[in-house]
One Martini backbone bead per residue (centre of mass of N, CA, C, O) as a GRO file, in nm:
protein
  210
    1MET     BB    1  -6.290  -9.572  -4.136
    2SER     BB    2  -6.259  -9.417  -3.856
    3TYR     BB    3  -6.400  -9.323  -3.563
    4TRP     BB    4  -6.294  -9.027  -3.555
    5ALA     BB    5  -6.392  -8.955  -3.846
    6ARG     BB    6  -6.694  -9.026  -3.799
    7THR     BB    7  -6.746  -8.820  -3.516
    8VAL     BB    8  -6.610  -8.578  -3.654
    9ASP     BB    9  -6.648  -8.273  -3.741
   10PRO     BB   10  -6.505  -8.108  -3.997
   11SER     BB   11  -6.613  -7.802  -3.912
   12PHE     BB   12  -6.459  -7.821  -3.652
   13SER     BB   13  -6.326  -7.574  -3.405
   14ALA     BB   14  -6.108  -7.488  -3.179
   15PRO     BB   15  -6.053  -7.279  -2.945
   16GLU     BB   16  -5.872  -7.020  -2.832
   17PRO     BB   17  -5.665  -6.956  -2.600
   18SER     BB   18  -5.720  -6.751  -2.297
   19PHE     BB   19  -5.543  -6.504  -2.072
   20GLU     BB   20  -5.709  -6.262  -1.977
   21PRO     BB   21  -5.819  -6.352  -1.700
   22ILE     BB   22  -5.546  -6.403  -1.568
   23ARG     BB   23  -5.423  -6.112  -1.604
   24ALA     BB   24  -5.650  -5.966  -1.450
   25GLU     BB   25  -5.603  -6.110  -1.179
   26LEU     BB   26  -5.313  -6.026  -1.140
   27VAL     BB   27  -5.358  -5.729  -1.145
   28ALA     BB   28  -5.575  -5.713  -0.912
   29GLY     BB   29  -5.549  -5.938  -0.730
   30PRO     BB   30  -5.646  -5.997  -0.440
   31PRO     BB   31  -5.881  -5.976  -0.247
   32PRO     BB   32  -5.960  -5.764   0.013
   33ASP     BB   33  -6.027  -6.025   0.215
   34SER     BB   34  -5.746  -6.127   0.176
   35PRO     BB   35  -5.460  -6.237   0.337
   36VAL     BB   36  -5.265  -6.199   0.102
   37ARG     BB   37  -5.313  -5.901   0.055
   38GLY     BB   38  -5.214  -5.805   0.337
   39ARG     BB   39  -4.922  -5.903   0.305
   40CYS     BB   40  -4.842  -5.730   0.062
   41THR     BB   41  -4.899  -5.464   0.175
   42SER     BB   42  -4.699  -5.484   0.408
   43VAL     BB   43  -4.444  -5.521   0.234
   44ALA     BB   44  -4.462  -5.255   0.078
   45VAL     BB   45  -4.440  -5.068   0.313
   46ARG     BB   46  -4.170  -5.174   0.426
   47GLY     BB   47  -4.021  -5.097   0.165
   48CYS     BB   48  -4.066  -4.794   0.171
   49ARG     BB   49  -3.938  -4.743   0.446
   50CYS     BB   50  -3.656  -4.839   0.366
   51VAL     BB   51  -3.612  -4.634   0.129
   52GLY     BB   52  -3.643  -4.384   0.312
   53LEU     BB   53  -3.418  -4.439   0.514
   54VAL     BB   54  -3.184  -4.466   0.311
   55LEU     BB   55  -3.225  -4.164   0.208
   56LEU     BB   56  -3.178  -4.028   0.473
   57VAL     BB   57  -2.899  -4.125   0.541
   58LEU     BB   58  -2.777  -4.009   0.271
   59ILE     BB   59  -2.825  -3.720   0.335
   60VAL     BB   60  -2.686  -3.689   0.603
   61TRP     BB   61  -2.410  -3.781   0.498
   62LEU     BB   62  -2.373  -3.552   0.287
   63ILE     BB   63  -2.391  -3.312   0.490
   64GLY     BB   64  -2.154  -3.406   0.665
   65ALA     BB   65  -1.935  -3.412   0.437
   66HIS     BB   66  -1.957  -3.107   0.371
   67PHE     BB   67  -1.884  -2.991   0.650
   68TRP     BB   68  -1.614  -3.138   0.673
   69SER     BB   69  -1.482  -3.015   0.431
   70VAL     BB   70  -1.504  -2.715   0.525
   71HIS     BB   71  -1.353  -2.748   0.784
   72ASN     BB   72  -1.081  -2.844   0.655
   73ARG     BB   73  -1.031  -2.595   0.480
   74ARG     BB   74  -1.027  -2.392   0.721
   75ALA     BB   75  -0.798  -2.532   0.876
   76ALA     BB   76  -0.589  -2.511   0.647
   77ALA     BB   77  -0.590  -2.203   0.622
   78GLU     BB   78  -0.511  -2.142   0.917
   79GLU     BB   79  -0.243  -2.285   0.904
   80ASP     BB   80  -0.112  -2.131   0.681
   81LYS     BB   81  -0.137  -1.849   0.825
   82THR     BB   82   0.037  -1.934   1.068
   83ARG     BB   83   0.287  -2.013   0.905
   84VAL     BB   84   0.333  -1.737   0.782
   85GLN     BB   85   0.349  -1.578   1.055
   86ALA     BB   86   0.611  -1.764   1.159
   87VAL     BB   87   0.797  -1.622   0.994
   88ALA     BB   88   1.095  -1.507   0.993
   89VAL     BB   89   1.268  -1.237   1.015
   90VAL     BB   90   1.464  -1.054   0.777
   91ASP     BB   91   1.780  -0.940   0.778
   92VAL     BB   92   1.882  -0.626   0.612
   93VAL     BB   93   2.216  -0.521   0.527
   94VAL     BB   94   2.316  -0.211   0.364
   95TYR     BB   95   2.610  -0.118   0.201
   96TYR     BB   96   2.650   0.216   0.071
   97GLU     BB   97   2.669   0.452  -0.195
   98ALA     BB   98   2.569   0.770  -0.303
   99PHE     BB   99   2.750   0.745  -0.603
  100CYS     BB  100   2.664   0.456  -0.672
  101PRO     BB  101   2.525   0.281  -0.937
  102ASP     BB  102   2.486   0.009  -0.799
  103SER     BB  103   2.343   0.091  -0.549
  104ARG     BB  104   2.107   0.229  -0.685
  105SER     BB  105   2.012  -0.020  -0.846
  106PHE     BB  106   1.953  -0.209  -0.605
  107ILE     BB  107   1.766  -0.037  -0.429
  108SER     BB  108   1.554   0.053  -0.643
  109ASP     BB  109   1.513  -0.230  -0.823
  110GLN     BB  110   1.512  -0.453  -0.568
  111LEU     BB  111   1.471  -0.374  -0.271
  112TRP     BB  112   1.222  -0.196  -0.274
  113PRO     BB  113   1.017  -0.393  -0.407
  114ALA     BB  114   1.045  -0.611  -0.192
  115TYR     BB  115   0.968  -0.438   0.056
  116GLN     BB  116   0.671  -0.382  -0.042
  117ARG     BB  117   0.583  -0.682  -0.040
  118MET     BB  118   0.766  -0.738   0.255
  119PRO     BB  119   0.741  -0.544   0.532
  120ASP     BB  120   0.721  -0.791   0.761
  121THR     BB  121   0.982  -0.958   0.674
  122LEU     BB  122   1.158  -0.711   0.625
  123ARG     BB  123   1.464  -0.582   0.780
  124VAL     BB  124   1.587  -0.274   0.713
  125GLU     BB  125   1.940  -0.167   0.678
  126LEU     BB  126   2.096   0.141   0.608
  127VAL     BB  127   2.451   0.201   0.511
  128PRO     BB  128   2.644   0.495   0.434
  129TYR     BB  129   2.957   0.295   0.411
  130GLY     BB  130   3.077   0.229   0.132
  131LYS     BB  131   3.416   0.210   0.100
  132ALA     BB  132   3.484   0.327   0.364
  133LYS     BB  133   3.702   0.528   0.581
  134THR     BB  134   3.863   0.538   0.908
  135GLN     BB  135   4.058   0.783   1.068
  136PRO     BB  136   4.228   0.833   1.314
  137PRO     BB  137   4.309   1.041   1.541
  138THR     BB  138   4.493   1.353   1.537
  139GLU     BB  139   4.664   1.636   1.566
  140ALA     BB  140   4.595   1.747   1.276
  141THR     BB  141   4.262   1.697   1.344
  142GLY     BB  142   4.202   1.758   1.650
  143GLY     BB  143   4.103   1.462   1.751
  144SER     BB  144   3.965   1.375   1.481
  145PRO     BB  145   3.810   1.193   1.275
  146THR     BB  146   3.850   1.056   0.942
  147PHE     BB  147   3.711   1.055   0.602
  148SER     BB  148   3.691   0.813   0.332
  149CYS     BB  149   3.586   0.788  -0.007
  150HIS     BB  150   3.539   0.656  -0.318
  151HIS     BB  151   3.409   0.948  -0.434
  152GLY     BB  152   3.499   1.138  -0.222
  153ALA     BB  153   3.401   1.410  -0.044
  154ASP     BB  154   3.121   1.442  -0.157
  155GLU     BB  155   3.024   1.160  -0.064
  156CYS     BB  156   3.054   1.206   0.237
  157ARG     BB  157   2.830   1.420   0.248
  158ALA     BB  158   2.609   1.242   0.134
  159ASN     BB  159   2.624   1.024   0.347
  160LEU     BB  160   2.544   1.225   0.576
  161VAL     BB  161   2.257   1.282   0.471
  162HIS     BB  162   2.157   0.991   0.480
  163ALA     BB  163   2.211   0.940   0.784
  164CYS     BB  164   2.025   1.170   0.894
  165GLY     BB  165   1.765   1.076   0.761
  166LEU     BB  166   1.750   0.792   0.887
  167ARG     BB  167   1.734   0.901   1.180
  168LEU     BB  168   1.474   1.090   1.131
  169ALA     BB  169   1.310   0.860   1.072
  170GLU     BB  170   1.008   0.717   1.199
  171ARG     BB  171   1.030   0.492   0.976
  172PRO     BB  172   1.163   0.253   0.781
  173PRO     BB  173   1.013   0.315   0.515
  174GLN     BB  174   1.091   0.613   0.506
  175GLY     BB  175   1.401   0.566   0.491
  176VAL     BB  176   1.399   0.417   0.218
  177ARG     BB  177   1.254   0.636   0.051
  178PHE     BB  178   1.468   0.848   0.091
  179VAL     BB  179   1.703   0.704  -0.045
  180VAL     BB  180   1.568   0.661  -0.318
  181CYS     BB  181   1.537   0.961  -0.379
  182LEU     BB  182   1.834   1.045  -0.370
  183LEU     BB  183   1.945   0.847  -0.582
  184LYS     BB  184   1.760   0.955  -0.820
  185GLU     BB  185   1.788   1.302  -0.778
  186MET     BB  186   2.059   1.350  -0.681
  187ARG     BB  187   2.346   1.564  -0.711
  188PRO     BB  188   2.681   1.610  -0.661
  189ALA     BB  189   2.667   1.927  -0.665
  190LEU     BB  190   2.488   1.944  -0.385
  191PHE     BB  191   2.763   1.841  -0.215
  192LYS     BB  192   2.917   2.075  -0.178
  193GLN     BB  193   3.066   2.270   0.040
  194HIS     BB  194   2.855   2.521   0.010
  195ALA     BB  195   2.599   2.311   0.085
  196ALA     BB  196   2.602   2.230   0.378
  197GLN     BB  197   2.390   2.447   0.495
  198THR     BB  198   2.153   2.258   0.340
  199LEU     BB  199   2.112   1.994   0.492
  200ASP     BB  200   1.842   2.033   0.660
  201TRP     BB  201   1.667   2.091   0.409
  202VAL     BB  202   1.701   1.834   0.247
  203ILE     BB  203   1.603   1.633   0.440
  204ARG     BB  204   1.317   1.750   0.518
  205ARG     BB  205   1.212   1.754   0.231
  206ALA     BB  206   1.233   1.452   0.171
  207LEU     BB  207   1.059   1.356   0.419
  208MET     BB  208   0.797   1.505   0.340
  209LYS     BB  209   0.750   1.325   0.077
  210HIS     BB  210   0.732   1.046   0.279
   0.00000   0.00000   0.00000
């Protein structure tokens, strides 16, 4: 039997190592009067201040970016508005016939809706002289010119009503509405020779409606 076997009690067992005191010391940190503890506290405070400063800078940057974005959007909107206002006025001159179905369709169904949508962009001039001809004055006509129209003398009288109404209109939109009204509602029979005396009444009644 060896010396170790002779001197060690077989019933002896070594205690298990415990790290609890070491862990408690690490958690508690150095003593309050320790210079190490002061240095740790100072580092922690400086770290908190740095984090706060970074957050403050980030917040200021986000606020500035937001206001800059709003400013850019407003500037772009103002630029677009100015660009739209700078669009040149489009002059539209339409020669038409009072009794022509194509003239009535174009003015009532295309020109008038477009003019309603863009009254400040379109400058419309209606001329009731489509496919009409003017003959120079002769002795037979007493020195006065004569007119011939595509749909006959009644259309010449109707063209005259349109021309007078357009001249009496106070504003361009009123004149366009007046023509649309006549093209939709007036009948060729109303412009016969015997109805010429009612010319003033027809014009003023139509203008009063618009």
